[in-house]
CSV table of C-alpha atoms in Angstrom, one decimal:
chain,number,residue,atom,x,y,z
A,26,MET,CA,-0.1,0.0,0.0
A,27,ALA,CA,1.6,3.2,-1.2
A,28,SER,CA,1.1,6.2,1.2
A,29,GLY,CA,0.2,9.4,-0.6
A,30,VAL,CA,-2.1,12.3,-1.3
A,31,GLU,CA,-5.5,12.4,-3.1
A,32,VAL,CA,-5.6,15.6,-5.0
A,33,HIS,CA,-8.9,16.9,-6.2
A,34,VAL,CA,-8.6,19.7,-8.8
A,35,GLY,CA,-11.6,22.1,-8.8
A,36,GLY,CA,-12.6,24.5,-11.6
A,37,SER,CA,-13.5,23.7,-15.3
A,38,THR,CA,-10.1,23.2,-16.8
A,39,PRO,CA,-9.8,19.9,-18.9
A,40,LEU,CA,-7.6,17.5,-16.8
A,41,ARG,CA,-7.1,14.7,-19.3
A,42,GLY,CA,-3.5,13.7,-19.3
A,43,ALA,CA,-2.5,16.7,-16.8
A,44,GLU,CA,0.2,16.0,-14.3
A,45,VAL,CA,0.1,16.8,-10.6
A,46,THR,CA,3.3,16.9,-8.4
A,47,VAL,CA,3.2,16.7,-4.7
A,48,CYS,CA,6.3,17.7,-2.7
A,49,VAL,CA,7.3,16.9,1.0
A,50,ARG,CA,10.8,18.3,1.2
A,51,PRO,CA,12.8,17.0,-0.5
A,52,THR,CA,10.8,14.3,-2.0
A,53,CYS,CA,8.5,15.0,-5.1
A,54,ARG,CA,6.3,12.7,-6.8
A,55,SER,CA,4.0,13.0,-9.7
A,56,ALA,CA,0.8,11.3,-11.2
A,57,ARG,CA,-1.1,11.9,-14.4
A,58,PHE,CA,-4.8,12.1,-14.8
A,59,PRO,CA,-5.9,9.3,-17.3
A,60,PRO,CA,-5.8,10.6,-20.9
A,61,GLY,CA,-9.0,8.9,-21.7
A,62,ASP,CA,-11.1,10.1,-18.7
A,63,LEU,CA,-12.9,13.4,-19.4
A,64,ALA,CA,-14.6,13.5,-16.0
A,65,ALA,CA,-11.7,12.7,-13.6
A,66,ARG,CA,-11.0,15.4,-11.2
A,67,THR,CA,-9.1,13.4,-8.5
A,68,VAL,CA,-5.8,11.7,-8.8
A,69,HIS,CA,-3.6,9.6,-6.3
A,70,VAL,CA,0.0,10.8,-6.0
A,71,ALA,CA,2.2,8.2,-4.2
A,72,GLN,CA,4.3,10.0,-1.6
A,73,PRO,CA,6.7,7.8,0.5
A,74,ALA,CA,7.7,10.9,2.6
A,75,ILE,CA,4.2,10.6,4.3
A,76,ASP,CA,4.9,7.9,6.8
A,77,SER,CA,2.9,8.7,9.9
A,78,THR,CA,-0.1,10.9,11.3
A,79,ARG,CA,2.1,13.9,12.1
A,80,PRO,CA,1.3,17.1,10.2
A,81,VAL,CA,3.3,17.6,7.0
A,82,ARG,CA,3.7,20.6,4.6
A,83,LEU,CA,2.9,19.9,1.0
A,84,ARG,CA,3.7,21.8,-2.2
A,85,ILE,CA,1.4,21.0,-5.0
A,86,THR,CA,1.8,22.1,-8.6
A,87,GLY,CA,0.1,20.8,-11.8
A,88,ARG,CA,0.5,21.2,-15.5
A,89,THR,CA,-2.1,20.6,-18.4
A,90,ALA,CA,-1.0,17.9,-20.9
A,91,ASP,CA,0.1,20.8,-23.1
A,92,GLY,CA,2.4,22.2,-20.5
A,93,HIS,CA,0.1,25.1,-19.0
A,94,SER,CA,0.1,25.7,-15.2
A,95,LEU,CA,-2.9,24.6,-13.3
A,96,GLY,CA,-3.2,27.6,-11.1
A,97,GLY,CA,0.5,27.9,-9.9
A,98,SER,CA,1.9,26.3,-6.8
A,99,THR,CA,-0.2,25.6,-3.5
A,100,GLU,CA,1.4,25.1,-0.1
A,101,VAL,CA,-0.8,23.6,2.6
A,102,THR,CA,-0.1,21.7,5.8
A,103,VAL,CA,-2.2,18.5,6.3
A,104,THR,CA,-2.6,15.7,8.9
A,105,PRO,CA,-2.6,12.5,7.2
A,106,VAL,CA,-4.9,9.7,8.5
A,107,ARG,CA,-3.7,6.1,9.0
A,108,ASP,CA,-5.3,3.3,6.9
A,109,ALA,CA,-5.0,-0.3,7.8
A,110,PRO,CA,-7.3,-2.1,5.4
A,111,ASN,CA,-6.5,-5.6,7.0
A,112,GLY,CA,-7.1,-4.6,10.7
A,113,PRO,CA,-5.2,-2.4,13.1
A,114,THR,CA,-2.5,-4.9,13.8
A,115,CYS,CA,-1.9,-6.2,10.3
A,116,GLY,CA,0.0,-4.9,7.3
A,117,PRO,CA,0.1,-3.2,5.0
A,118,VAL,CA,-0.4,0.2,6.5
A,119,GLY,CA,-0.7,3.5,4.7
A,120,TYR,CA,-1.0,7.1,5.4
A,121,PHE,CA,-3.1,9.5,3.4
A,122,ALA,CA,-4.1,13.1,3.0
A,123,HIS,CA,-6.9,14.8,0.9
A,124,VAL,CA,-6.3,18.1,-0.6
A,125,THR,CA,-8.5,20.2,-2.9
A,126,VAL,CA,-6.9,22.8,-5.1
A,127,GLU,CA,-8.3,25.1,-7.7
A,128,GLY,CA,-7.4,24.5,-11.4
């Protein structure tokens, strides 16, 4: 189970093939919206630097498929939640945050 951030991009900008990058100093990871999905507004970005429920500062940037900025850079502090799908004493365990940014 890969810890990470669910990034929801608001607004009406088409996101097909857009890339979102989430940085937790100094680690940055990216994910792309599916190129064939016109309705997708949320993407999961795996982020191994999120490894507990302690608050963490994120920097989120995005680019459309043709390279235009999705609203610049957003910085936010989040408190991840622990997810243990097989029970509290069984692995794997992941830590997740949910963020909404305007696109």
